[in-house]
Coordinates of C-alpha atoms in Angstrom, one line a residue:
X1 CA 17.3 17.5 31.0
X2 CA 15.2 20.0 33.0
X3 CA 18.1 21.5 34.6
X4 CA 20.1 22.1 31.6
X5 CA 17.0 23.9 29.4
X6 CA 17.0 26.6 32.1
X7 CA 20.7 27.0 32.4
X8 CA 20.7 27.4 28.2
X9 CA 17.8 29.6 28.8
X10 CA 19.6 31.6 31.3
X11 CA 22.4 32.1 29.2
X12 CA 20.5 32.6 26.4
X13 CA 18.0 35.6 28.4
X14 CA 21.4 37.3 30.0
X15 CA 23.2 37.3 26.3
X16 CA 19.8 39.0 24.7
X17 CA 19.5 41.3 27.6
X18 CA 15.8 39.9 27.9
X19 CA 15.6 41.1 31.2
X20 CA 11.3 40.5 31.6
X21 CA 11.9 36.6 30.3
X22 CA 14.9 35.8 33.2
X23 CA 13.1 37.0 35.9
X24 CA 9.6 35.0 34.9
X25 CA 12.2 32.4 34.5
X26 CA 13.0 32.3 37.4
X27 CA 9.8 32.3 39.1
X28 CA 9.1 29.0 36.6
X29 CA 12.0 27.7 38.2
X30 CA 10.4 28.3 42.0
X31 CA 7.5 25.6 40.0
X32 CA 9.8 23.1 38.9
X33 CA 12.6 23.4 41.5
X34 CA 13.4 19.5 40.9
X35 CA 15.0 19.8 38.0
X36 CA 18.5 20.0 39.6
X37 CA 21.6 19.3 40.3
X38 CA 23.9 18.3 43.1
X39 CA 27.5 19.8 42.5
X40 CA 29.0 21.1 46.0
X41 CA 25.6 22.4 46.5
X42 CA 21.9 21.7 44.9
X43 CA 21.2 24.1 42.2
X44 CA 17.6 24.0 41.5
X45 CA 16.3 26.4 38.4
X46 CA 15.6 29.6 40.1
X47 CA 19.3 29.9 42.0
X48 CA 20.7 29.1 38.1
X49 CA 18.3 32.3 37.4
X50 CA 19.7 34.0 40.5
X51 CA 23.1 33.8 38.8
X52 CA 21.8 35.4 35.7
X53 CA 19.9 38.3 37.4
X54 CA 23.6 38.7 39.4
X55 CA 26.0 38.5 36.2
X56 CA 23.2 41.4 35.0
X57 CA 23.4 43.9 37.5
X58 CA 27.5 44.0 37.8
X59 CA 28.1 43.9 34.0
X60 CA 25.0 45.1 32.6
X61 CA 23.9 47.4 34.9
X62 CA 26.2 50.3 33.6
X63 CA 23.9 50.6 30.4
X64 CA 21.4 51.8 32.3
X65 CA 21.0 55.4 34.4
X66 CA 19.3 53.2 37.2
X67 CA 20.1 53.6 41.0
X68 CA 19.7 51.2 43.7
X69 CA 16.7 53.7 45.9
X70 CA 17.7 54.2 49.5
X71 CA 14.5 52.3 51.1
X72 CA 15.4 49.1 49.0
X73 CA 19.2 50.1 50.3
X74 CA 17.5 49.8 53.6
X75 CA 15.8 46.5 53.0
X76 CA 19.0 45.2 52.1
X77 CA 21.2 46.3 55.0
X78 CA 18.6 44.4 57.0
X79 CA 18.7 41.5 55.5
X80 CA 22.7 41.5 56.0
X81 CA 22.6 41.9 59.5
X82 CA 19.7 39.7 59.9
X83 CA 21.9 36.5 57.5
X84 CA 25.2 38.3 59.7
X85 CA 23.3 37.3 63.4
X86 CA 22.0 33.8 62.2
X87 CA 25.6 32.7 61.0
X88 CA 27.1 34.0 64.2
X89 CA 24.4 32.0 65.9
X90 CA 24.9 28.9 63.9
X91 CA 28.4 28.9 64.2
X92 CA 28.0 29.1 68.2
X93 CA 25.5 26.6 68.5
X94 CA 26.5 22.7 67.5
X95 CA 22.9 21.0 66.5
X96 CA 22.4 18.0 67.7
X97 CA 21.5 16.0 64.4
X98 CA 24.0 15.2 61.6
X99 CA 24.2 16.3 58.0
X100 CA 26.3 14.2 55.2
X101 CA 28.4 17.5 55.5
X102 CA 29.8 19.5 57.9
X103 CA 27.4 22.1 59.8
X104 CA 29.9 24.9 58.4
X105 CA 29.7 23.3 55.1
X106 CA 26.0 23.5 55.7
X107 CA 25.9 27.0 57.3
X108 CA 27.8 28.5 54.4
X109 CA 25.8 26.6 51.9
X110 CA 22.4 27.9 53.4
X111 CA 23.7 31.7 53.5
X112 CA 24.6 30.9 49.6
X113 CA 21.2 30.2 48.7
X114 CA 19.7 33.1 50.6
X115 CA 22.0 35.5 49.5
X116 CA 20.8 34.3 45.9
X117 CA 17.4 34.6 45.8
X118 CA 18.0 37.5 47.9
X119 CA 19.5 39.7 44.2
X120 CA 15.9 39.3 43.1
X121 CA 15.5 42.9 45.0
X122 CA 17.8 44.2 43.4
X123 CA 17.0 43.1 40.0
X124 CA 14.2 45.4 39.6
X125 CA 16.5 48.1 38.7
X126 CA 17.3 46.3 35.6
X127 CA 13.5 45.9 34.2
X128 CA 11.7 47.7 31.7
X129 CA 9.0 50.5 32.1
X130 CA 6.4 48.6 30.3
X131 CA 7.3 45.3 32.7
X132 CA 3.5 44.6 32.6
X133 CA 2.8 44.2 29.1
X134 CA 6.6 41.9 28.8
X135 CA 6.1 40.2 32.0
X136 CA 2.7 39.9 33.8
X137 CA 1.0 37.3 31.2
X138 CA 4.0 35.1 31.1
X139 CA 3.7 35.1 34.8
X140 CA 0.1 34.5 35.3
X141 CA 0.7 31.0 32.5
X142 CA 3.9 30.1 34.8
X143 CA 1.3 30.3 37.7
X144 CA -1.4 28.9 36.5
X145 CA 1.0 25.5 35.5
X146 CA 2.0 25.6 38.8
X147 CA -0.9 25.1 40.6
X148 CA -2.2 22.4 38.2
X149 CA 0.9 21.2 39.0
X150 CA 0.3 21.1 42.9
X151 CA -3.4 19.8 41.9
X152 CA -1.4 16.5 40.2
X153 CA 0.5 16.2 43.3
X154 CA -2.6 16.3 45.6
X155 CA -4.7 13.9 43.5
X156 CA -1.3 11.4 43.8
X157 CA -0.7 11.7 47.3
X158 CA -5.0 11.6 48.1
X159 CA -5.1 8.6 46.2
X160 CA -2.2 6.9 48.0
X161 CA 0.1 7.0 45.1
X162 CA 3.9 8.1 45.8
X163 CA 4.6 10.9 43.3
X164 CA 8.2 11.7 42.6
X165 CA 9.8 11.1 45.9
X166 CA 13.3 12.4 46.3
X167 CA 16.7 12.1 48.2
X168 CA 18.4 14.8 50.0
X169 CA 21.3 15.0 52.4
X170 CA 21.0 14.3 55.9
X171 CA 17.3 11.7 55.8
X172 CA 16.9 8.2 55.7
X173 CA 15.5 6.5 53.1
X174 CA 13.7 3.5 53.9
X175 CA 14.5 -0.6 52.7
X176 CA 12.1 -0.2 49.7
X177 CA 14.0 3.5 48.6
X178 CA 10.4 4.6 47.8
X179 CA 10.0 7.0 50.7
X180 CA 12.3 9.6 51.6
X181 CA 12.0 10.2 56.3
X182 CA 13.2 12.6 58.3
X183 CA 13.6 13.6 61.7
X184 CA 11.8 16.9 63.1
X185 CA 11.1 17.0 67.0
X186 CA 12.2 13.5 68.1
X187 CA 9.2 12.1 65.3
X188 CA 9.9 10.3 62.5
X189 CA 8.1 11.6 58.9
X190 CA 7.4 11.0 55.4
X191 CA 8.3 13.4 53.2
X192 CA 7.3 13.2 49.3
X193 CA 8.6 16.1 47.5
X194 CA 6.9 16.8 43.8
X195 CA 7.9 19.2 40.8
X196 CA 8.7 22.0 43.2
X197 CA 10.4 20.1 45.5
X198 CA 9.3 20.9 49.0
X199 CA 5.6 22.0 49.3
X200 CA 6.7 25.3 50.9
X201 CA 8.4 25.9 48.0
X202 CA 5.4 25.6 45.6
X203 CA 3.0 27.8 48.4
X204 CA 5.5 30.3 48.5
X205 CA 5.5 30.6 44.5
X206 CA 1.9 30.3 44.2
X207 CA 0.6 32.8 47.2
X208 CA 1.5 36.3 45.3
X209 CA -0.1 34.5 42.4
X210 CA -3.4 34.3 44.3
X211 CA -3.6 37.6 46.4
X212 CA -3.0 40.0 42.8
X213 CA -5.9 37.5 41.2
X214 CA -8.0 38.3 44.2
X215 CA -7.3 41.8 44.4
X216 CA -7.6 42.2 40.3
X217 CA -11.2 40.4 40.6
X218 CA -12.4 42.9 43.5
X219 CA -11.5 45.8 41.0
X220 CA -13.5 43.8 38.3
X221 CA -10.3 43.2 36.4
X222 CA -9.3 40.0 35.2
X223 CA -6.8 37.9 33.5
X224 CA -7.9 37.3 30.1
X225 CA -11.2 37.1 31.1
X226 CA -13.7 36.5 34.0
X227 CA -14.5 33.2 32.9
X228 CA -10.6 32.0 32.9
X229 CA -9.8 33.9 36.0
X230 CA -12.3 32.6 38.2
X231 CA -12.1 29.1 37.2
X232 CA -8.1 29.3 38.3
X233 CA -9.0 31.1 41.1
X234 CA -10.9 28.4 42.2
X235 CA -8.6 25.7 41.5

């Protein structure tokens, strides 16, 4: 059910031309990257946005008198030669664990979901002068749900409670299914994934979220007010 409200809302952003509401859309899909699917690959929320931002900039993109600027040009060339090298490296290399697909399959997969998230760059072109005033408050909300939402998580896993384990290709799950383990350097781990799937996922939505709040509160401005901001800046 998750899934399909942000593809509708996808659709429904790219049809609008509500540029400012796909891209905070996509960052609430970095918070609730579990609501996905499996079909050839795993499409969480935020590559479903990725697809959006992408339809945008080849068949929208000509409304606009906006041009890619030569150091983001740069930034990008890098990041092609950069995803050029790894591939040439995984495709020489033959990893000694095992995947329910092939390492190609895997390989090509992986590139696919970094060249996704990677349009976000590109995007920018696309928003609107006053992004600020459209975008920054519906950001700060997505945020600030998401870090309650890692709070849950913590409070679950501090009390001993599983909290929304999940399955993914190439672990073991164990006889009771309640646990999902994997293998990293020869040791044997539990992994319990929440709304954002893995926790890197939720600390690498969260972390731009708390460096502008820190910065903002140094320049004695705050997000609503100084009340609000400092209590989520503490949680």
């Amino acid at each position: 059910i998750g899934f399909f409200i942000f593809l509708f809302l996808t659709i429904y952003y790219v049809r609008k031309n509500n540029f400012a509401n796909l891209l905070v859309l996509y960052f609430a899909g970095l918070a609730f990257a579990t609501c996905c699917v499996y079909y050839i690959t795993i499409w969480t929320p935020d590559k479903v946005a990725c697809m959006g931002m992408a339809y945008c900039i080849i068949f929208k993109r000509k409304h606009y008198n906006t041009r890619i600027p030569q150091p983001l040009k740069n930034i990008l060339w890098s990041l092609i030669f950069l995803l050029f090298i790894s591939t040439v490296i995984g495709i020489a290399s033959t990893p000694k664990y095992t995947y329910l697909i092939s390492p190609i399959q895997r390989l090509i997969l992986s590139n696919f979901s970094y060249i996704s998230n990677s349009i976000i760059l590109i995007y920018g072109i696309l928003l609107p002068i006053d992004l600020k005033g459209k975008f920054f408050p519906k950001y700060c909300r997505v945020m600030e749900l998401a870090i309650l939402t890692g709070l849950l998580h913590l409070m679950f896993l501090s009390a001993g409670v599983e909290f929304m384990p999940i399955h993914r290709a190439g672990v073991v799950s164990d006889t009771m299914g309640n646990d999902v383990i994997a293998e990293f350097g020869g040791s044997i781990i539990t992994r319990i994934y929440a709304f954002a799937g893995e926790p890197k996922g939720l600390a690498f939505c969260i972390l731009p979220y708390i460096i502008i709040s820190i910065c903002m509160f140094l320049r004695n401005s705050y997000i609503k007010n100084k009340k609000y901001h400092l209590v989520f800046l503490a949680l």
